[in-house]
Amino acid sequence: MPAPVPVFEPLVPGDPPALGAHRVLARLGVGEMGRVYLAVAPDGGKLAVKVIRPEFAADADFVRLLGAAVADARRVRGRFVAPVLDADTVTAPPWVASAHVAGPSLAEMVVSLGPLPEPTVRVLFAAAAEALTAVHAAGVVHRDLKPSNVLLAPDGPRVLDFGFAGAADALPLAGSGIRAGAPQFMAPEQARGEDATPAVDVFALASVVAFAATGRTPFGDGAASAVLYRVVHEEPDLSGCPDALLPLLERCLSKEPSQRPDPADIRTELGLPDDLTGWLPEDVTRRLGAYSADPPRPMGPPTSGPGFDGPPVPPPLPPPPAQPKASPARIIAAICAVAVGLLLVAAVLVVVMLSRGGGDDQLPSDAATSAPSTEPPSSSTPAEAPGGSGNEVGRYQDINLPDGYGLAFGGDPARPAPSHGDPPDLRYIGRVLYANRVTLLPPTAPGSFAVCTSRLPYQRHLEVDRLAPGSRFCVTSVTGLVALVNVQGVGPMPGSPLTLDVTVWEGSPPTPGN
């Protein structure tokens, strides 16, 4: 069984030890606008604190709109929202703190475990509609509701990141005509670049519910332009959705905003029990404990910020042992020993030179090959493993991997899809790629089966921010499949699909040794 996706990651040098009055405990992941940390407030409450990416924080319009979005978001209160509790959008780096929800995202669970059962989907539909009612009552439009923004807690789902898509529209990339948000969950009027009203959230809600029920989005995936065309011009594919929910889903996915129901009406129509104990299926419930466990200890002491008092002072070294004074006889004996040693070395060198035929002005003929190299050995470029071979089972080009989807190498052809059984070999969730074993290759490394199965350092996940067109990485699945992944494109907006070329071989997984 594959290793579970890590919930918490330890802090590393350079991470902030505190943000405002909140002590930082661990890394939670990377979102579209920045890295997210687990922190504890002075009152002991757990927080999810998002630190805004430097390139975003450098944009004055973005920071201004972020401050306004935070002020609006702090007014939102409801049973099924993750409220914004604190923020600092003035001090560098800007950050926003929300209540920490001890549960996975809807995207993660559907990609890992497949579609959710009908009773769970029904609760999700009603509870998320209630959350949108609270968001809209505060005068806020979410604009970016998607599976990664819905967390699954034991007492019901939580909607987060409401209202921040407007700040993202201020970024230069968004100004080029690309709208903030995930294309698969946009409403037609968003795709056309029109002003967003609360009705766009209803359309997105129905798309999220369809994804939870079927494991796919109602307008498919692929290039953003193709998805948005289908959103505007084609009818949704709702096959596989529960029959009892189909009429309501169809109304929510109406192309005309005025024909979509209000979230409050959705909540009333579906009903919702007060006690949601047991609303999640058992395979999801089994994973919840990891989200409330204690985070790992930091990998090193803080290097800056509050609580940092400078580098630790090492303990004093013990005094050196007293050395006996040398007598004149010992000094003379030592000098004689050194002299004899030098004479022996000189004699050996003469014998070697004569045996090679060397003269006073001639270097040995093999000096060029016997002299040590002045270039330091490379520790980052793996050598081709001797005799390495694998049976190539597939080569696929221009795979479009959307955020929230997985890739199964054993497919024919390999293509992005939510898992309907075994988890996929490569998962793309919230700017992070997860796999059983993944190794980012240096530029000069050969891209081969032998290199991918050599004893290279590996990890369980790879941040998309480290990738650029031309990057390559190896993935080894638990089933023995080995893949070389070439990154052809990283979308212009955070959360955009990745374009990948993939070569897959059959072979035995390497023995863990790193």
Short mmCIF file of C-alpha atoms in Angstrom, two decimals, residues 41-506:
data_model
loop_
_atom_site.label_atom_id
_atom_site.label_comp_id
_atom_site.label_asym_id
_atom_site.label_seq_id
_atom_site.Cartn_x
_atom_site.Cartn_y
_atom_site.Cartn_z
CA ALA A 41 -2.22 31.12 18.77
CA PRO A 42 -1.56 32.53 22.27
CA ASP A 43 -4.86 31.01 23.43
CA GLY A 44 -3.74 27.55 22.27
CA GLY A 45 -5.93 27.40 19.16
CA LYS A 46 -4.47 25.89 15.97
CA LEU A 47 -4.22 28.06 12.88
CA ALA A 48 -3.44 27.57 9.20
CA VAL A 49 -1.32 30.59 8.27
CA LYS A 50 -0.72 31.40 4.62
CA VAL A 51 2.43 33.41 3.90
CA ILE A 52 2.05 35.26 0.61
CA ARG A 53 4.59 34.50 -2.11
CA PRO A 54 7.27 37.21 -2.48
CA GLU A 55 6.43 37.95 -6.12
CA PHE A 56 2.80 38.53 -5.15
CA ALA A 57 3.71 40.59 -2.08
CA ALA A 58 5.82 42.86 -4.31
CA ASP A 59 2.72 43.89 -6.29
CA ALA A 60 1.18 46.98 -4.65
CA ASP A 61 -2.26 46.48 -6.22
CA PHE A 62 -2.35 42.88 -5.06
CA VAL A 63 -1.44 43.83 -1.48
CA ARG A 64 -4.07 46.57 -1.43
CA LEU A 65 -6.80 44.23 -2.67
CA LEU A 66 -5.61 41.49 -0.33
CA GLY A 67 -6.07 43.82 2.63
CA ALA A 68 -9.62 44.61 1.50
CA ALA A 69 -10.36 40.90 0.94
CA VAL A 70 -9.11 40.05 4.43
CA ALA A 71 -11.32 42.73 5.96
CA ASP A 72 -14.33 41.28 4.14
CA ALA A 73 -13.44 37.68 4.94
CA ARG A 74 -13.13 38.38 8.67
CA ARG A 75 -16.86 39.23 8.71
CA VAL A 76 -17.79 35.73 7.51
CA ARG A 77 -18.92 33.39 10.27
CA GLY A 78 -20.73 30.11 9.83
CA ARG A 79 -20.85 26.49 10.87
CA PHE A 80 -19.19 25.23 7.70
CA VAL A 81 -16.56 27.89 6.97
CA ALA A 82 -12.96 28.08 8.13
CA PRO A 83 -12.99 31.65 9.48
CA VAL A 84 -10.18 34.14 8.96
CA LEU A 85 -8.99 35.00 12.48
CA ASP A 86 -5.94 37.19 12.01
CA ALA A 87 -3.78 38.75 9.31
CA ASP A 88 -0.98 41.19 8.61
CA THR A 89 -0.97 42.52 5.06
CA VAL A 90 1.36 45.45 5.81
CA THR A 91 4.48 43.85 7.29
CA ALA A 92 6.69 41.76 5.02
CA PRO A 93 5.90 39.00 4.39
CA PRO A 94 2.10 39.42 4.39
CA TRP A 95 0.17 36.56 5.97
CA VAL A 96 -3.41 35.47 6.61
CA ALA A 97 -4.42 33.10 9.43
CA SER A 98 -7.56 30.92 9.34
CA ALA A 99 -8.83 28.34 11.79
CA HIS A 100 -7.04 25.05 11.23
CA VAL A 101 -9.33 22.25 10.05
CA ALA A 102 -8.17 18.78 11.08
CA GLY A 103 -9.08 17.02 7.86
CA PRO A 104 -8.00 16.45 4.24
CA SER A 105 -9.21 18.34 1.21
CA LEU A 106 -11.99 16.98 -0.95
CA ALA A 107 -9.55 16.94 -3.88
CA GLU A 108 -7.06 14.79 -2.01
CA MET A 109 -9.62 12.22 -0.89
CA VAL A 110 -11.37 11.82 -4.24
CA VAL A 111 -8.08 11.54 -6.12
CA SER A 112 -6.79 9.00 -3.57
CA LEU A 113 -9.91 6.95 -2.85
CA GLY A 114 -12.36 7.62 -5.67
CA PRO A 115 -15.91 9.04 -5.62
CA LEU A 116 -17.73 9.52 -2.32
CA PRO A 117 -20.95 7.63 -1.51
CA GLU A 118 -24.32 9.30 -2.08
CA PRO A 119 -25.13 10.08 1.61
CA THR A 120 -21.76 11.85 1.99
CA VAL A 121 -22.26 13.77 -1.26
CA ARG A 122 -25.69 14.92 -0.13
CA VAL A 123 -24.33 16.27 3.16
CA LEU A 124 -21.47 17.93 1.31
CA PHE A 125 -23.93 19.63 -1.07
CA ALA A 126 -26.15 20.99 1.71
CA ALA A 127 -23.36 22.01 4.09
CA ALA A 128 -21.35 23.80 1.40
CA ALA A 129 -24.53 25.62 0.33
CA GLU A 130 -24.96 26.76 3.95
CA ALA A 131 -21.35 27.95 3.95
CA LEU A 132 -21.97 29.98 0.78
CA THR A 133 -25.06 31.49 2.39
CA ALA A 134 -22.82 32.80 5.19
CA VAL A 135 -20.22 34.05 2.71
CA HIS A 136 -22.80 35.92 0.62
CA ALA A 137 -24.49 37.37 3.72
CA ALA A 138 -21.21 39.14 4.50
CA GLY A 139 -21.21 40.71 1.05
CA VAL A 140 -18.46 38.43 -0.25
CA VAL A 141 -18.36 36.30 -3.42
CA HIS A 142 -16.04 33.31 -3.17
CA ARG A 143 -15.16 33.16 -6.90
CA ASP A 144 -12.76 30.22 -6.49
CA LEU A 145 -14.76 27.37 -4.97
CA LYS A 146 -13.09 24.09 -5.93
CA PRO A 147 -12.32 20.69 -4.31
CA SER A 148 -9.01 21.84 -2.82
CA ASN A 149 -10.86 24.66 -1.02
CA VAL A 150 -13.24 22.24 0.73
CA LEU A 151 -11.86 20.38 3.76
CA LEU A 152 -13.46 17.27 5.23
CA ALA A 153 -13.74 17.38 9.03
CA PRO A 154 -15.44 14.80 11.31
CA ASP A 155 -18.36 17.18 11.97
CA GLY A 156 -18.87 18.36 8.39
CA PRO A 157 -17.07 20.05 5.51
CA ARG A 158 -15.41 23.47 5.73
CA VAL A 159 -15.15 26.01 2.93
CA LEU A 160 -12.07 28.24 2.95
CA ASP A 161 -10.24 30.90 0.91
CA PHE A 162 -13.42 32.87 0.21
CA GLY A 163 -13.02 36.25 -1.49
CA PHE A 164 -9.28 36.13 -2.23
CA ALA A 165 -9.58 35.46 -5.96
CA GLY A 166 -10.28 39.17 -6.48
CA ALA A 167 -6.83 40.03 -5.17
CA ALA A 168 -5.27 37.52 -7.57
CA ASP A 169 -6.93 39.33 -10.48
CA ALA A 170 -4.64 42.28 -9.74
CA LEU A 171 -1.55 40.28 -10.65
CA PRO A 172 0.13 41.01 -14.01
CA LEU A 173 -0.60 37.48 -15.28
CA ALA A 174 -4.28 37.91 -14.53
CA GLY A 175 -4.24 41.25 -16.32
CA SER A 176 -3.29 39.44 -19.51
CA GLY A 177 -6.81 38.04 -19.79
CA ILE A 178 -6.43 34.95 -17.59
CA ARG A 179 -8.94 34.97 -14.76
CA ALA A 180 -8.14 33.78 -11.26
CA GLY A 181 -9.71 30.42 -10.47
CA ALA A 182 -9.72 26.84 -11.72
CA PRO A 183 -11.24 26.58 -15.23
CA GLN A 184 -13.05 23.30 -14.43
CA PHE A 185 -15.09 25.08 -11.73
CA MET A 186 -15.72 28.47 -13.32
CA ALA A 187 -19.15 29.72 -14.35
CA PRO A 188 -19.78 30.78 -17.95
CA GLU A 189 -19.87 34.48 -17.04
CA GLN A 190 -16.48 34.13 -15.33
CA ALA A 191 -15.08 32.44 -18.43
CA ARG A 192 -16.27 35.41 -20.47
CA GLY A 193 -14.57 37.85 -18.08
CA GLU A 194 -17.80 39.35 -16.74
CA ASP A 195 -18.33 40.60 -13.19
CA ALA A 196 -18.80 37.84 -10.65
CA THR A 197 -22.04 37.65 -8.69
CA PRO A 198 -23.06 35.12 -6.00
CA ALA A 199 -24.48 32.97 -8.82
CA VAL A 200 -20.94 31.99 -9.92
CA ASP A 201 -20.47 30.25 -6.56
CA VAL A 202 -23.64 28.20 -7.10
CA PHE A 203 -22.34 27.02 -10.48
CA ALA A 204 -18.99 26.12 -8.90
CA LEU A 205 -20.74 24.32 -6.03
CA ALA A 206 -22.55 22.04 -8.45
CA SER A 207 -19.29 21.29 -10.28
CA VAL A 208 -17.61 20.44 -6.97
CA VAL A 209 -20.48 18.15 -5.95
CA ALA A 210 -20.39 16.38 -9.33
CA PHE A 211 -16.65 15.86 -8.88
CA ALA A 212 -17.23 14.36 -5.42
CA ALA A 213 -19.92 12.02 -6.77
CA THR A 214 -18.19 10.84 -9.96
CA GLY A 215 -14.48 11.57 -9.60
CA ARG A 216 -14.48 13.86 -12.63
CA THR A 217 -15.51 17.39 -13.47
CA PRO A 218 -18.71 17.94 -15.48
CA PHE A 219 -16.90 19.82 -18.25
CA GLY A 220 -13.88 17.54 -18.51
CA ASP A 221 -10.24 18.49 -18.36
CA GLY A 222 -7.45 19.45 -20.72
CA ALA A 223 -6.21 22.82 -21.88
CA ALA A 224 -7.83 25.73 -20.02
CA SER A 225 -9.15 27.25 -23.25
CA ALA A 226 -10.87 23.99 -24.22
CA VAL A 227 -12.42 23.56 -20.77
CA LEU A 228 -13.72 27.14 -20.71
CA TYR A 229 -15.21 26.70 -24.19
CA ARG A 230 -17.18 23.69 -22.94
CA VAL A 231 -18.26 25.60 -19.83
CA VAL A 232 -19.71 28.37 -21.99
CA HIS A 233 -21.14 26.37 -24.90
CA GLU A 234 -21.75 22.74 -23.91
CA GLU A 235 -23.93 20.90 -21.43
CA PRO A 236 -22.35 19.25 -18.39
CA ASP A 237 -21.70 15.53 -18.22
CA LEU A 238 -23.52 14.43 -15.04
CA SER A 239 -23.52 10.72 -15.75
CA GLY A 240 -22.84 8.80 -12.57
CA CYS A 241 -24.30 11.45 -10.26
CA PRO A 242 -27.01 10.23 -7.85
CA ASP A 243 -30.42 10.36 -9.52
CA ALA A 244 -31.94 12.13 -6.52
CA LEU A 245 -29.52 15.05 -6.95
CA LEU A 246 -29.65 15.39 -10.74
CA PRO A 247 -32.51 17.95 -11.04
CA LEU A 248 -30.89 20.26 -8.50
CA LEU A 249 -27.46 19.93 -10.09
CA GLU A 250 -28.87 20.76 -13.50
CA ARG A 251 -30.53 23.93 -12.17
CA CYS A 252 -27.30 24.98 -10.47
CA LEU A 253 -25.38 24.48 -13.72
CA SER A 254 -27.70 26.62 -15.81
CA LYS A 255 -25.87 28.86 -18.26
CA GLU A 256 -28.14 31.71 -17.19
CA PRO A 257 -27.20 33.02 -13.71
CA SER A 258 -30.73 34.14 -12.89
CA GLN A 259 -32.02 30.56 -13.28
CA ARG A 260 -29.70 29.13 -10.61
CA PRO A 261 -31.13 28.65 -7.10
CA ASP A 262 -29.86 30.57 -4.08
CA PRO A 263 -27.59 28.66 -1.70
CA ALA A 264 -30.17 29.04 1.08
CA ASP A 265 -32.79 27.37 -1.12
CA ILE A 266 -30.38 24.52 -1.87
CA ARG A 267 -29.82 24.02 1.85
CA THR A 268 -33.56 23.98 2.52
CA GLU A 269 -34.33 21.59 -0.34
CA LEU A 270 -31.69 19.06 0.72
CA GLY A 271 -32.10 19.35 4.47
CA LEU A 272 -29.24 18.75 6.89
CA PRO A 273 -29.16 16.97 10.28
CA ASP A 274 -27.74 18.78 13.29
CA ASP A 275 -25.45 15.88 14.17
CA LEU A 276 -23.12 14.91 11.33
CA THR A 277 -21.26 12.20 13.20
CA GLY A 278 -20.42 9.43 10.76
CA TRP A 279 -21.11 11.48 7.64
CA LEU A 280 -17.79 10.43 6.10
CA PRO A 281 -17.13 6.91 4.77
CA GLU A 282 -14.87 4.67 6.80
CA ASP A 283 -11.88 4.86 4.43
CA VAL A 284 -11.80 8.65 4.90
CA THR A 285 -12.45 8.50 8.65
CA ARG A 286 -9.45 6.20 9.12
CA ARG A 287 -7.19 8.98 7.83
CA LEU A 288 -8.47 11.78 10.06
CA GLY A 289 -6.24 10.95 13.01
CA ALA A 290 -3.14 12.07 11.13
CA TYR A 291 -4.60 15.58 10.76
CA SER A 292 -5.01 16.11 14.50
CA ALA A 293 -1.72 14.46 15.54
CA ASP A 294 1.21 16.43 16.90
CA PRO A 295 3.38 17.93 14.15
CA PRO A 296 7.00 16.83 13.69
CA ARG A 297 9.83 18.58 15.47
CA PRO A 298 11.66 21.26 13.46
CA MET A 299 14.70 20.09 11.51
CA GLY A 300 16.85 22.78 13.13
CA PRO A 301 16.69 25.76 15.47
CA PRO A 302 15.16 29.03 14.20
CA THR A 303 17.62 31.23 12.36
CA SER A 304 15.73 34.52 12.67
CA GLY A 305 12.68 36.18 14.12
CA PRO A 306 11.16 36.22 17.61
CA GLY A 307 12.71 33.76 19.99
CA PHE A 308 16.04 33.68 18.16
CA ASP A 309 18.86 34.73 20.48
CA GLY A 310 21.75 34.04 18.14
CA PRO A 311 23.60 30.82 17.41
CA PRO A 312 24.11 28.46 20.34
CA VAL A 313 27.37 28.90 22.21
CA PRO A 314 29.40 25.68 22.18
CA PRO A 315 30.70 24.38 25.50
CA PRO A 316 34.32 25.28 26.30
CA LEU A 317 36.93 22.83 25.08
CA PRO A 318 38.86 20.90 27.76
CA PRO A 319 42.46 22.08 28.32
CA PRO A 320 45.07 20.15 26.31
CA PRO A 321 47.02 17.53 28.26
CA ALA A 322 50.41 18.65 29.55
CA GLN A 323 53.25 17.66 27.28
CA PRO A 324 56.59 16.52 28.81
CA LYS A 325 59.56 18.73 28.06
CA ALA A 326 61.89 17.26 25.43
CA SER A 327 65.44 16.52 26.48
CA PRO A 328 68.44 17.38 24.21
CA ALA A 329 68.98 13.69 23.48
CA ARG A 330 65.39 13.27 22.26
CA ILE A 331 65.66 16.34 20.00
CA ILE A 332 68.84 15.00 18.35
CA ALA A 333 67.21 11.58 17.82
CA ALA A 334 64.16 13.15 16.17
CA ILE A 335 66.28 15.21 13.78
CA CYS A 336 68.20 12.12 12.74
CA ALA A 337 65.00 10.19 12.09
CA VAL A 338 63.62 12.95 9.85
CA ALA A 339 66.87 13.12 7.88
CA VAL A 340 66.91 9.37 7.28
CA GLY A 341 63.29 9.49 6.12
CA LEU A 342 64.00 12.26 3.60
CA LEU A 343 66.96 10.30 2.16
CA LEU A 344 64.78 7.22 1.68
CA VAL A 345 62.06 9.24 -0.13
CA ALA A 346 64.64 10.79 -2.47
CA ALA A 347 66.09 7.39 -3.29
CA VAL A 348 62.67 5.99 -4.18
CA LEU A 349 61.91 8.96 -6.49
CA VAL A 350 65.22 8.47 -8.33
CA VAL A 351 64.50 4.80 -8.91
CA VAL A 352 61.00 5.56 -10.24
CA MET A 353 62.23 8.25 -12.63
CA LEU A 354 65.00 6.03 -14.02
CA SER A 355 62.61 3.12 -14.54
CA ARG A 356 60.27 5.36 -16.61
CA GLY A 357 63.07 6.84 -18.66
CA GLY A 358 62.37 10.34 -17.42
CA GLY A 359 64.95 13.10 -17.62
CA ASP A 360 65.45 16.46 -15.98
CA ASP A 361 63.28 18.25 -18.57
CA GLN A 362 60.77 15.48 -19.35
CA LEU A 363 57.63 14.53 -17.51
CA PRO A 364 56.60 10.87 -17.38
CA SER A 365 54.60 9.97 -20.47
CA ASP A 366 51.47 9.15 -18.45
CA ALA A 367 51.61 12.22 -16.22
CA ALA A 368 48.54 13.70 -17.88
CA THR A 369 46.46 10.72 -16.94
CA SER A 370 47.97 10.02 -13.55
CA ALA A 371 47.76 13.57 -12.18
CA PRO A 372 44.72 14.28 -10.03
CA SER A 373 41.95 16.33 -11.68
CA THR A 374 41.65 19.97 -10.70
CA GLU A 375 37.86 19.73 -11.20
CA PRO A 376 35.89 18.75 -8.09
CA PRO A 377 33.88 15.57 -8.52
CA SER A 378 30.19 16.15 -9.23
CA SER A 379 27.91 14.92 -6.49
CA SER A 380 24.71 15.88 -8.27
CA THR A 381 25.07 14.11 -11.60
CA PRO A 382 24.41 10.37 -11.35
CA ALA A 383 26.36 8.05 -13.59
CA GLU A 384 24.65 5.64 -15.91
CA ALA A 385 24.32 2.41 -13.96
CA PRO A 386 26.12 -0.46 -15.71
CA GLY A 387 23.84 -3.02 -17.24
CA GLY A 388 20.70 -1.03 -16.38
CA SER A 389 17.78 -1.92 -18.60
CA GLY A 390 14.04 -1.88 -18.51
CA ASN A 391 11.14 -2.90 -20.68
CA GLU A 392 9.55 0.27 -22.05
CA VAL A 393 5.78 -0.08 -21.84
CA GLY A 394 4.66 3.38 -22.90
CA ARG A 395 5.72 6.79 -24.10
CA TYR A 396 3.16 9.60 -23.86
CA GLN A 397 3.42 13.22 -24.92
CA ASP A 398 1.59 16.42 -23.98
CA ILE A 399 -0.26 14.98 -20.97
CA ASN A 400 -2.27 17.79 -19.38
CA LEU A 401 -2.38 17.18 -15.60
CA PRO A 402 -4.83 19.49 -13.79
CA ASP A 403 -4.57 20.40 -10.13
CA GLY A 404 -6.48 17.84 -8.08
CA TYR A 405 -5.91 14.95 -10.49
CA GLY A 406 -3.67 11.90 -10.57
CA LEU A 407 -1.78 9.99 -13.23
CA ALA A 408 -1.70 6.17 -13.35
CA PHE A 409 1.32 4.94 -15.34
CA GLY A 410 -0.29 1.58 -16.03
CA GLY A 411 -3.14 3.12 -18.01
CA ASP A 412 -3.37 2.60 -21.75
CA PRO A 413 -2.79 5.36 -22.52
CA ALA A 414 -1.60 7.00 -19.30
CA ARG A 415 -3.89 9.95 -18.73
CA PRO A 416 -5.00 12.15 -15.83
CA ALA A 417 -8.01 10.82 -13.95
CA PRO A 418 -9.25 10.53 -10.40
CA SER A 419 -8.60 7.09 -8.95
CA HIS A 420 -11.44 4.57 -8.82
CA GLY A 421 -9.53 1.98 -6.82
CA ASP A 422 -5.81 1.96 -6.28
CA PRO A 423 -4.32 5.46 -5.82
CA PRO A 424 -2.57 6.90 -8.89
CA ASP A 425 1.21 6.76 -9.22
CA LEU A 426 1.53 10.56 -9.37
CA ARG A 427 -0.84 13.03 -7.71
CA TYR A 428 -1.02 16.80 -8.27
CA ILE A 429 -2.66 18.55 -5.32
CA GLY A 430 -2.25 22.21 -4.42
CA ARG A 431 1.07 22.97 -6.15
CA VAL A 432 2.62 19.72 -4.90
CA LEU A 433 3.27 16.42 -6.73
CA TYR A 434 3.00 13.32 -4.52
CA ALA A 435 4.41 9.87 -5.35
CA ASN A 436 5.83 6.76 -3.74
CA ARG A 437 9.36 7.81 -4.72
CA VAL A 438 10.22 10.95 -6.70
CA THR A 439 13.66 12.31 -7.62
CA LEU A 440 14.31 15.61 -9.37
CA LEU A 441 17.16 15.05 -11.86
CA PRO A 442 19.97 17.56 -12.40
CA PRO A 443 20.12 19.00 -15.94
CA THR A 444 23.11 16.88 -17.02
CA ALA A 445 21.79 13.54 -15.77
CA PRO A 446 20.92 10.96 -18.46
CA GLY A 447 17.21 10.33 -18.65
CA SER A 448 17.13 6.56 -18.56
CA PHE A 449 15.79 3.56 -16.70
CA ALA A 450 19.25 2.93 -15.25
CA VAL A 451 19.48 6.40 -13.72
CA CYS A 452 15.90 6.35 -12.46
CA THR A 453 16.53 3.04 -10.65
CA SER A 454 19.95 3.95 -9.27
CA ARG A 455 20.46 4.78 -5.61
CA LEU A 456 19.56 8.44 -5.93
CA PRO A 457 18.19 10.44 -3.01
CA TYR A 458 14.40 10.46 -3.21
CA GLN A 459 11.41 11.99 -1.47
CA ARG A 460 7.66 11.52 -1.32
CA HIS A 461 6.66 14.83 -2.85
CA LEU A 462 7.95 17.57 -5.14
CA GLU A 463 6.90 21.20 -5.06
CA VAL A 464 5.76 22.52 -8.43
CA ASP A 465 7.47 25.85 -7.70
CA ARG A 466 10.80 24.02 -8.20
CA LEU A 467 9.86 23.03 -11.74
CA ALA A 468 10.27 24.86 -15.03
CA PRO A 469 9.95 23.79 -18.65
CA GLY A 470 12.77 21.33 -19.24
CA SER A 471 12.81 19.96 -15.68
CA ARG A 472 12.87 16.16 -15.38
CA PHE A 473 12.11 13.84 -12.51
CA CYS A 474 11.87 10.10 -11.93
CA VAL A 475 8.94 8.36 -10.26
CA THR A 476 8.95 4.77 -8.98
CA SER A 477 5.56 3.25 -8.16
CA VAL A 478 4.89 0.54 -5.60
CA THR A 479 3.86 -1.78 -8.46
CA GLY A 480 7.35 -1.72 -10.03
CA LEU A 481 6.64 0.81 -12.79
CA VAL A 482 9.33 3.42 -13.33
CA ALA A 483 8.67 6.70 -15.15
CA LEU A 484 10.78 9.53 -16.47
CA VAL A 485 8.68 12.71 -16.47
CA ASN A 486 9.70 15.66 -18.65
CA VAL A 487 8.03 18.95 -17.77
CA GLN A 488 7.03 20.69 -20.98
CA GLY A 489 4.96 23.46 -19.47
CA VAL A 490 3.98 25.00 -16.15
CA GLY A 491 0.79 27.05 -16.45
CA PRO A 492 0.96 30.85 -16.31
CA MET A 493 -1.22 31.02 -13.19
CA PRO A 494 -0.74 29.19 -9.90
CA GLY A 495 -2.82 26.03 -9.99
CA SER A 496 -2.71 25.79 -13.78
CA PRO A 497 -2.32 22.31 -15.30
CA LEU A 498 1.13 20.85 -15.93
CA THR A 499 2.07 19.66 -19.42
CA LEU A 500 4.17 16.50 -19.20
CA ASP A 501 5.90 13.96 -21.42
CA VAL A 502 6.15 10.57 -19.70
CA THR A 503 8.18 7.45 -20.50
CA VAL A 504 7.22 4.33 -18.52
CA TRP A 505 9.27 1.17 -17.97
CA GLU A 506 8.63 -2.10 -16.17
#
